[in-house]
mmCIF file of C-alpha atoms in Angstrom:
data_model
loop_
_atom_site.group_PDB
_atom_site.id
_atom_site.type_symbol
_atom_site.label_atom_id
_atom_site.label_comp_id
_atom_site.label_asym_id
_atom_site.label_seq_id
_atom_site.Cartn_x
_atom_site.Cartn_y
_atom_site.Cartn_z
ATOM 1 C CA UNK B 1 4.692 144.133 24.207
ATOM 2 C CA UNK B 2 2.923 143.418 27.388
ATOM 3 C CA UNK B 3 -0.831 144.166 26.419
ATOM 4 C CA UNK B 4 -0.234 142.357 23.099
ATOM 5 C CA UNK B 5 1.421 139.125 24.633
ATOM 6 C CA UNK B 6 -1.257 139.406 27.222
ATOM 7 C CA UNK B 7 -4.094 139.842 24.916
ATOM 8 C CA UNK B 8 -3.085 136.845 22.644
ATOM 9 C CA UNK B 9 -2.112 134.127 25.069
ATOM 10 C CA UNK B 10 -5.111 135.018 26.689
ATOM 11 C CA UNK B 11 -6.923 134.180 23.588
ATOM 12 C CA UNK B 12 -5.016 130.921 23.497
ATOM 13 C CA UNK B 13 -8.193 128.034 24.290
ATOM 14 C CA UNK B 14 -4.914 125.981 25.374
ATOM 15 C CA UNK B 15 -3.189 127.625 28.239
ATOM 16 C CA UNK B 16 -0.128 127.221 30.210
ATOM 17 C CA UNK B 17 1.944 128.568 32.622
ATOM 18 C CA UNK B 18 5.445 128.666 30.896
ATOM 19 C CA UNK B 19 3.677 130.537 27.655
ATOM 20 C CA UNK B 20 3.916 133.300 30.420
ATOM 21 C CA UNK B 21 7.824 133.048 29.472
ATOM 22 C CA UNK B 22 8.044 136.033 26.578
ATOM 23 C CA UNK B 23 5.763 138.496 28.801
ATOM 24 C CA UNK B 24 7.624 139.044 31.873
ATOM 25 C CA UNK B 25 10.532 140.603 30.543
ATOM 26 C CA UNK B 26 8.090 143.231 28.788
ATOM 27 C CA UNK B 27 6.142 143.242 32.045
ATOM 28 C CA UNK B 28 9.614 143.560 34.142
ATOM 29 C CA UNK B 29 10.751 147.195 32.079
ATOM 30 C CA UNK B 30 7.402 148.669 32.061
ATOM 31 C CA UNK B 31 7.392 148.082 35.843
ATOM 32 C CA UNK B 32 10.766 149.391 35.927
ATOM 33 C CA UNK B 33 10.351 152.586 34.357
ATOM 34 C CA UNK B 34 6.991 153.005 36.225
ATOM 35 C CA UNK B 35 9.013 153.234 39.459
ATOM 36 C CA UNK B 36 11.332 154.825 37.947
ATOM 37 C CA UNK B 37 9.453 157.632 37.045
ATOM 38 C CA UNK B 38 8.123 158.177 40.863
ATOM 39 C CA UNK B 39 11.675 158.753 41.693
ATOM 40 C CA UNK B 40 12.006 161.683 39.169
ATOM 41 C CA UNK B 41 10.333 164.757 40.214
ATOM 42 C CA UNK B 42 10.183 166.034 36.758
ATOM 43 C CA UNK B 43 7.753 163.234 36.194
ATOM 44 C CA UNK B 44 6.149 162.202 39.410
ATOM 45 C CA UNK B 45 3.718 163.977 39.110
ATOM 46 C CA UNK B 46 2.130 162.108 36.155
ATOM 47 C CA UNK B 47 3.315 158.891 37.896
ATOM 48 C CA UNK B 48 1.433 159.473 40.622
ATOM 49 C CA UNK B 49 -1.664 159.596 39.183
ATOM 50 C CA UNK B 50 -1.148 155.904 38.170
ATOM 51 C CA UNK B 51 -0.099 155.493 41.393
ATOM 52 C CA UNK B 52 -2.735 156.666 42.965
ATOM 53 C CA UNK B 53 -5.447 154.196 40.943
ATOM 54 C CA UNK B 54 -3.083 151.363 41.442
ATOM 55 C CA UNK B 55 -3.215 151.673 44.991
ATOM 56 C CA UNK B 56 -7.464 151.783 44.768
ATOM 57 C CA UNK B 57 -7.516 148.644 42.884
ATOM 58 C CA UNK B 58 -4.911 147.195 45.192
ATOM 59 C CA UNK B 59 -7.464 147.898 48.199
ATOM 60 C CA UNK B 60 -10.275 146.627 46.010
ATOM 61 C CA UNK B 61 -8.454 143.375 45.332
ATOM 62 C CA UNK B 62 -7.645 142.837 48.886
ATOM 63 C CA UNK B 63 -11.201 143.328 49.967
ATOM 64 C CA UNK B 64 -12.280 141.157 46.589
ATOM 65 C CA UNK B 65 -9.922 138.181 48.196
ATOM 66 C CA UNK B 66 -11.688 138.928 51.824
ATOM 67 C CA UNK B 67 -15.054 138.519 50.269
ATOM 68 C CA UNK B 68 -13.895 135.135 48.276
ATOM 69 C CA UNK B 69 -12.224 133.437 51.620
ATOM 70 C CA UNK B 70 -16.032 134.375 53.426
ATOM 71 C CA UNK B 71 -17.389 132.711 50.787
ATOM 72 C CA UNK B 72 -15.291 129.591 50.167
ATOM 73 C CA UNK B 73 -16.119 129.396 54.206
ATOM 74 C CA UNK B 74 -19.469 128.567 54.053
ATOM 75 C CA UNK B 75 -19.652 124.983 51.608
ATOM 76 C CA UNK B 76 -23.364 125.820 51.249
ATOM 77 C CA UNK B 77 -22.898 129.535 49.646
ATOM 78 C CA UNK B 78 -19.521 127.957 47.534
ATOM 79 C CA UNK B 79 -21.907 125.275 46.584
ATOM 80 C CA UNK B 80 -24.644 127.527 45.217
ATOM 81 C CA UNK B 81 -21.892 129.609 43.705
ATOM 82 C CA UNK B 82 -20.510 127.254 41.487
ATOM 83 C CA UNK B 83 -24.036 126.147 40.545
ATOM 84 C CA UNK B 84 -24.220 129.857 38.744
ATOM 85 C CA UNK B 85 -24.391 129.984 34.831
ATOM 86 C CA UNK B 86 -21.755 132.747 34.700
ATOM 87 C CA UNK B 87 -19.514 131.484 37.666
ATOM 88 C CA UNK B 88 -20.069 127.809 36.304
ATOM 89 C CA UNK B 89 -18.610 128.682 32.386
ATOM 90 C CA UNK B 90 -15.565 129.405 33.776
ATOM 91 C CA UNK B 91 -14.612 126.699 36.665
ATOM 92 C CA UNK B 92 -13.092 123.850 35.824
ATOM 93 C CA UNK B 93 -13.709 120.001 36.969
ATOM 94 C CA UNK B 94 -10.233 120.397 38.423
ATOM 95 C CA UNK B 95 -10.743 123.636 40.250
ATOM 96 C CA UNK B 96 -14.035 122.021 41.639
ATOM 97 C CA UNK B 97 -12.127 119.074 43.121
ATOM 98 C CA UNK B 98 -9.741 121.394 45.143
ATOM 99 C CA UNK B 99 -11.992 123.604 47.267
ATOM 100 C CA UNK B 100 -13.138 121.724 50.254
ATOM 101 C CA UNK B 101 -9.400 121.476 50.878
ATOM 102 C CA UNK B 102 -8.597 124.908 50.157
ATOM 103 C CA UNK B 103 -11.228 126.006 51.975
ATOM 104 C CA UNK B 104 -9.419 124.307 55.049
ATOM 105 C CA UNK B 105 -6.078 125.599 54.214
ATOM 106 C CA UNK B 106 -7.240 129.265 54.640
ATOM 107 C CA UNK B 107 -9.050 128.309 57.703
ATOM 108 C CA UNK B 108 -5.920 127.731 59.162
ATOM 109 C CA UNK B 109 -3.979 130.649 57.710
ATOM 110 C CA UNK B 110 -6.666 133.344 57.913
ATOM 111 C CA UNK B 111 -5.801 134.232 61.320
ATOM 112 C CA UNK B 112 -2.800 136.330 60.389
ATOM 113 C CA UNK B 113 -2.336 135.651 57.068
ATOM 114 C CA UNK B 114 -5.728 137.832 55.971
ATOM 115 C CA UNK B 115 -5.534 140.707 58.632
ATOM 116 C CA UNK B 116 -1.547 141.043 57.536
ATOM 117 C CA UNK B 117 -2.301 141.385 54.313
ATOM 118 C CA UNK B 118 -4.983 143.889 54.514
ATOM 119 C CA UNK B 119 -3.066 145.775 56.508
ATOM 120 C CA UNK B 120 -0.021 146.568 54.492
ATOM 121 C CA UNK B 121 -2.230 147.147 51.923
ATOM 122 C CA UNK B 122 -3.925 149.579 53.622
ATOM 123 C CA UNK B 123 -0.905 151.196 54.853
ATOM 124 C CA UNK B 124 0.610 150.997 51.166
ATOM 125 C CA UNK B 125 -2.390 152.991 49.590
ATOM 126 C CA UNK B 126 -2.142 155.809 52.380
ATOM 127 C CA UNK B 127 1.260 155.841 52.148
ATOM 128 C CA UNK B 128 1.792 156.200 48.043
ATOM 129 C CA UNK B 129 -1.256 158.982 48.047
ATOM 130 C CA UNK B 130 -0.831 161.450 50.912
ATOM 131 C CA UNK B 131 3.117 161.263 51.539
ATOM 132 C CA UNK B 132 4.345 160.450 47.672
ATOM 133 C CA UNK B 133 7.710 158.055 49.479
ATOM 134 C CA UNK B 134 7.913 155.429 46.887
ATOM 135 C CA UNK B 135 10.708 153.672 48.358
ATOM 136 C CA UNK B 136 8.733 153.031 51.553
ATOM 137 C CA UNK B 137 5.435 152.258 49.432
ATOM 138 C CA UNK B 138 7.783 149.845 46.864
ATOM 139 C CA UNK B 139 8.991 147.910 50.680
ATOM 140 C CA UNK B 140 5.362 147.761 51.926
ATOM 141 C CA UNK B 141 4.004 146.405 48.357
ATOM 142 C CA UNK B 142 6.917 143.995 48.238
ATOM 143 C CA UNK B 143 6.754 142.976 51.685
ATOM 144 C CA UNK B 144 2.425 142.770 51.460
ATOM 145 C CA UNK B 145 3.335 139.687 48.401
ATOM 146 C CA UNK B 146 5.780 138.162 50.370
ATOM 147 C CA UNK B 147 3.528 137.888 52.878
ATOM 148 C CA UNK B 148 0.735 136.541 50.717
ATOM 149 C CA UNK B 149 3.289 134.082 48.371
ATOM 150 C CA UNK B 150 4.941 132.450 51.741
ATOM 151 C CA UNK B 151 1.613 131.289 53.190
ATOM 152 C CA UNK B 152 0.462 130.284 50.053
ATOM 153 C CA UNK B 153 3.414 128.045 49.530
ATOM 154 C CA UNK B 154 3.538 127.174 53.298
ATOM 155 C CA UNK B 155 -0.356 126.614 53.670
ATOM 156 C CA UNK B 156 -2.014 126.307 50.722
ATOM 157 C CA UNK B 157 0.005 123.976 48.299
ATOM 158 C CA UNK B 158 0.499 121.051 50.735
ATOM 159 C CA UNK B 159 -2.850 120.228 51.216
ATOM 160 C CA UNK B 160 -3.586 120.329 47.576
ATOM 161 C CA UNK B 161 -0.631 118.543 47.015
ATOM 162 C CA UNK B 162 -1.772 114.876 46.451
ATOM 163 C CA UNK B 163 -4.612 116.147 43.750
ATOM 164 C CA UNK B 164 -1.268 116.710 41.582
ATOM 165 C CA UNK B 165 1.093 114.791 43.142
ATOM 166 C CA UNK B 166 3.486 113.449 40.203
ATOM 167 C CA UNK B 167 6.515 112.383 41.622
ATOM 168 C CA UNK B 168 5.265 109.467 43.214
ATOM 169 C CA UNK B 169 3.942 107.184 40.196
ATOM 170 C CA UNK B 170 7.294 108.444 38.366
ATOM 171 C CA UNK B 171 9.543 107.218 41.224
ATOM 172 C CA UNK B 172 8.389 103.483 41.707
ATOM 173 C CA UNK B 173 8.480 103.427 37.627
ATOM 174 C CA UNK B 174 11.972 104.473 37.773
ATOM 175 C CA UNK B 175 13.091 101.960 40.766
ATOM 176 C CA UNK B 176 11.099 98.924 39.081
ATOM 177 C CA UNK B 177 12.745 99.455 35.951
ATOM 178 C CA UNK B 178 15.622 97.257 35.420
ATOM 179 C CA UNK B 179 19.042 99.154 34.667
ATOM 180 C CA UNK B 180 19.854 100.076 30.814
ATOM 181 C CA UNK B 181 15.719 100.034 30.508
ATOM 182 C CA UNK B 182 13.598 102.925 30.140
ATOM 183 C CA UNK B 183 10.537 103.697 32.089
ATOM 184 C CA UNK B 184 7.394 104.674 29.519
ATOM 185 C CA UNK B 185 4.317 107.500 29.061
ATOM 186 C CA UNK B 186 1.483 106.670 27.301
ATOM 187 C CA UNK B 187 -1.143 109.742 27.432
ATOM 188 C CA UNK B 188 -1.175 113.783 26.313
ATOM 189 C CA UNK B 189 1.349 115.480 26.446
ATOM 190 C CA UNK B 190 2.538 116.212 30.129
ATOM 191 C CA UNK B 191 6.186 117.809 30.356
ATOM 192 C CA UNK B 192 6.091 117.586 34.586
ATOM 193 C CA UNK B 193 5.628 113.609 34.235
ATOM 194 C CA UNK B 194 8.047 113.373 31.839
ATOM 195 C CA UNK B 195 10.365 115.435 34.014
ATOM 196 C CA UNK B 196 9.720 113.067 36.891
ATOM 197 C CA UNK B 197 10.112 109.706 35.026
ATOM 198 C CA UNK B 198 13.804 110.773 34.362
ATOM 199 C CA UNK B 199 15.475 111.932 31.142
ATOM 200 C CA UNK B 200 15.299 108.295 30.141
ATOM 201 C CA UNK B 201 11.477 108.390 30.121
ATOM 202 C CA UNK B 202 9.835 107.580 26.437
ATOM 203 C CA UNK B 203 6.973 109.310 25.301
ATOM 204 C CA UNK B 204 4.573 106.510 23.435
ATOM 205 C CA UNK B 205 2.334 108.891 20.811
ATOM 206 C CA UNK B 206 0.104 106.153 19.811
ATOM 207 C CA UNK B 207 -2.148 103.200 20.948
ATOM 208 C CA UNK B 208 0.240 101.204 18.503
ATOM 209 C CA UNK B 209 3.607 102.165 20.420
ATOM 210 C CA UNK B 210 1.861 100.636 23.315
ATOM 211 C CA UNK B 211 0.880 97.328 22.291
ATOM 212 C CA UNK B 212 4.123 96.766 21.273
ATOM 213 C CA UNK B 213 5.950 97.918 24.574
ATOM 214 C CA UNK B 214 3.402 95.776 26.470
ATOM 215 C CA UNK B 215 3.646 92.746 25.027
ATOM 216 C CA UNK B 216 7.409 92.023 24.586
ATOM 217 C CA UNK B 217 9.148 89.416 26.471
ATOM 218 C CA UNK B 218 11.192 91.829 28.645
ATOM 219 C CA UNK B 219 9.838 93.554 31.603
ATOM 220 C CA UNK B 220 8.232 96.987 30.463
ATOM 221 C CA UNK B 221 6.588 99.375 33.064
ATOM 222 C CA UNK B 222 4.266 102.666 31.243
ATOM 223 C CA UNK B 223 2.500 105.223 33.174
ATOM 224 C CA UNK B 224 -1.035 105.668 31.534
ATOM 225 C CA UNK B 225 -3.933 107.587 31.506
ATOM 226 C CA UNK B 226 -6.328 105.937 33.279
ATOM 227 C CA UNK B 227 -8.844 106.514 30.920
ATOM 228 C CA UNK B 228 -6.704 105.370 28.247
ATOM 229 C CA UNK B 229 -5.765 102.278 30.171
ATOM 230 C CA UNK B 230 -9.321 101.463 30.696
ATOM 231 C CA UNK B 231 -10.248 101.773 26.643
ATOM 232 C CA UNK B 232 -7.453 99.523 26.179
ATOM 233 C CA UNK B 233 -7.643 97.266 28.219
ATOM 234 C CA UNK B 234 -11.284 96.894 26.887
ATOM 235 C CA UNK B 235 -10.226 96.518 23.224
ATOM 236 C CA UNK B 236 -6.954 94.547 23.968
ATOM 237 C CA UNK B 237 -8.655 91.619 26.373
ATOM 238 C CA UNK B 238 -5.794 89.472 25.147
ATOM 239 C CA UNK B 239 -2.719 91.424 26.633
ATOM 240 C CA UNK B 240 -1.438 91.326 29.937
ATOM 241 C CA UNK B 241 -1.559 94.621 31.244
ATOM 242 C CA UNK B 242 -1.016 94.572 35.133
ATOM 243 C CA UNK B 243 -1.960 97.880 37.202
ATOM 244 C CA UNK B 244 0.461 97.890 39.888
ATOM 245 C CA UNK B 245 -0.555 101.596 41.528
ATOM 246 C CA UNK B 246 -2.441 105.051 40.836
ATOM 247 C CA UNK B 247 -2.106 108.088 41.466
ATOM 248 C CA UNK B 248 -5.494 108.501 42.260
ATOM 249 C CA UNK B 249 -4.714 106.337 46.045
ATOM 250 C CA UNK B 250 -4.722 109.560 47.805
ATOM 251 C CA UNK B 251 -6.403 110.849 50.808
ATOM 252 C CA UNK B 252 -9.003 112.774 47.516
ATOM 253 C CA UNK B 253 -9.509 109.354 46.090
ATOM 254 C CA UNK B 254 -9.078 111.734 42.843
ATOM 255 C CA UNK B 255 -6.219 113.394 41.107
ATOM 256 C CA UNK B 256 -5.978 116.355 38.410
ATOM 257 C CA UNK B 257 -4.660 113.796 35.824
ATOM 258 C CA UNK B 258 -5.490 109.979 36.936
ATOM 259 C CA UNK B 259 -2.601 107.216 36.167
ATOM 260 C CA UNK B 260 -2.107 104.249 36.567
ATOM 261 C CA UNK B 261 1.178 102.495 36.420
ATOM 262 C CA UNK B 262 0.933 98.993 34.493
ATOM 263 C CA UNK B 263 3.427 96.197 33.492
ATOM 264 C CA UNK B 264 3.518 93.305 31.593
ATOM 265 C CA UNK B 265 3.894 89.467 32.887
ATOM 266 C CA UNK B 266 7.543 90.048 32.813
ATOM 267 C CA UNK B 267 7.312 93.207 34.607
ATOM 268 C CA UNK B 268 5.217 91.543 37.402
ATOM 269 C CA UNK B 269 7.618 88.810 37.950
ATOM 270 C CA UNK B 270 10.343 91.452 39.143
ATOM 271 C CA UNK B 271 7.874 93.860 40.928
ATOM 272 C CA UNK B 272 6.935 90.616 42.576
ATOM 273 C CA UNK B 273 10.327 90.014 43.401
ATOM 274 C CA UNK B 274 10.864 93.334 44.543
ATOM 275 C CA UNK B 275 8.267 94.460 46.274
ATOM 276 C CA UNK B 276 6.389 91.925 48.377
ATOM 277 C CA UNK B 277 3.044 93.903 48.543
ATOM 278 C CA UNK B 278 2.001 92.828 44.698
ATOM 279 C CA UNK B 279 0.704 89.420 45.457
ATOM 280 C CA UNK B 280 0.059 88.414 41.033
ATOM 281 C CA UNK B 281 -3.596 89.349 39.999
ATOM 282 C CA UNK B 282 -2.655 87.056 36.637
ATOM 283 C CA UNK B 283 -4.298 84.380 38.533
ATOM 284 C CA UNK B 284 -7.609 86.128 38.510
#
C-alpha cells in the first residue's frame, strides 16, 4: 500500500500535498505494527534489526541537515550549488526565491534548534541499539520532531510567509465586493485562493468568462494571474481593467504565484469611495 502509493504519486509530473491523503493511513499501520513488534519479545528480535538501521539513517539525516544549514550559510557556496547540473534539474524558480530568507531564519534558530536536535537523535540511536527500551526511544524520536516541527512553524514559515501570502489579495476582494456579489478567479487552478476568496468565490475557466465579468455595468472585482492580466490587457486595449493591488507588494518584491487584483470602471468608483488611497488611474 505504502511503497505502491509512494512509488506512483511520486511518478506524478503534477504534485501536491493533499495527494499525500490515501498514503498515510497505509503509512500509519505499518508504523504501528513496526512498534508493535518491538514490544513483543517473540519478535523483537527481528524488529530490532530494522531498528537498528533506522536509527543509522536517522543520525545520517541529522548530520545530512547539519551539512545543508552550513551550506545555505555561506550565499557564495549556495550560489555555486544551485549553479550545479544535477542540483539545478531539480530546484525550482520558487525554491530559488526563498533561500536568502531561509537562510536567515535558521540563523536565528540554529542556536538551539540544531544542537537539540542532534542531540536527541543521538541519544535515540544509542538508546534503541544498546538498551532495546522502545518506549523511551518512541518519547525521544517523538519529542526530537517536535522539536524540529515547532521551530519550523515558529521560525521558518513567517519569514517566508509573504512569498505565499494569499489571504491578503482575497480579503480586500471580499470587503470591496458589494453584498449579494461574488468576488472572481481568473488563473489555474488554485484551491487555497479559492478557499480565501470565500465560498462565494467564482472560478472563471476561460479568457471569455473574463471579458464578460469585466465589462458589465456593475462593479466586478477578479483576482488574476499577473501574467494573464498582462496578455490581456495587451489583446483587450479597449476594456477597462483597473489593478487596484498585488500580491507581489511584499518586502520580496516577488511572490510564488503573482496576482493582481483588478476591477472595472464601476468597481473603481466604489473602491474609490471606499478606500481613499486609489486616487482613479482612468485618467491616465
Amino acid at each position: 500500500w505504502t511503497a505502491a502509493m509512494f512509488l506512483l504519486l511520486s511518478a506524478v509530473r503534477f504534485k501536491r500535498h493533499d495527494y499525500l491523503l490515501p498514503l498515510i493511513p497505509g503509512c500509519a499501520l505499518l508504523l504501528g505494527g513496526f512498534w508493535n513488534g518491538l514490544l513483543e519479545a517473540r519478535t523483537a528480535r527481528a524488529a530490532w534489526r530494522w531498528f537498528r538501521l533506522l536509527g543509522g539513517m536517522m543520525v545520517a539525516l541529522t548530520a545530512a541537515a547539519l551539512v545543508l544549514v552550513a551550506v545555505l550559510r555561506d550565499e557564495a557556496v549556495t550560489a555555486r550549488l544551485l549553479e550545479t547540473r544535477l542540483v539545478g534539474r531539480w530546484i525550482h524558480a520558487t525554491d530559488r526565491m526563498v533561500f536568502a530568507q531561509l537562510r536567515q531564519a535558521i540563523e536565528a534558530a540554529q542556536a538551539w534548534l540544531l544542537p537539540a536536535a542532534a542531540a536527541l537523535a543521538v541519544l535515540w540511536s544509542t538508546l534503541a541499539v544498546r538498551r532495546r527500551r522502545p518506549l523511551a526511544a518512541a518519547t525521544l524520536l517523538g519529542a526530537a520532531w517536535t522539536v524540529a516541527f515547532v521551530a519550523y512553524v515558529a521560525c521558518v514559515l513567517p519569514p517566508l510567509e509573504p512569498l505565499r501570502d494569499q489571504q491578503s489579495l482575497a480579503r480586500l476582494a471580499r470587503d470591496l465586493v458589494p453584498e449579494g456579489e461574488r468576488p472572481f478567479y481568473y488563473g489555474r487552478e488554485d484551491q487555497q485562493l479559492m478557499f480565501c476568496l470565500g465560498p462565494s468565490a467564482r472560478w472563471l475557466r476561460d479568457r471569455k468568462g473574463l471579458r464578460q465579468v469585466i465589462t458589465r455595468n456593475k462593479p466586478a472585482f477578479v483576482v488574476v494571474e499577473l501574467e494573464r492580466f498582462r496578455q490581456r490587457a495587451a489583446e483587450w486595449p479597449d476594456v477597462i481593467m483597473v489593478p487596484l493591488a498585488w500580491n507581489t507588494d511584499n518586502p520580496f518584491g516577488t511572490h510564488r504565484d503573482p496576482a493582481v487584483l483588478i476591477t472595472n470602471a464601476a468597481g473603481l468608483r466604489r473602491a474609490e469611495a471606499l478606500h481613499t488611497r486609489w486616487a482613479s488611474p482612468l485618467a491616465n
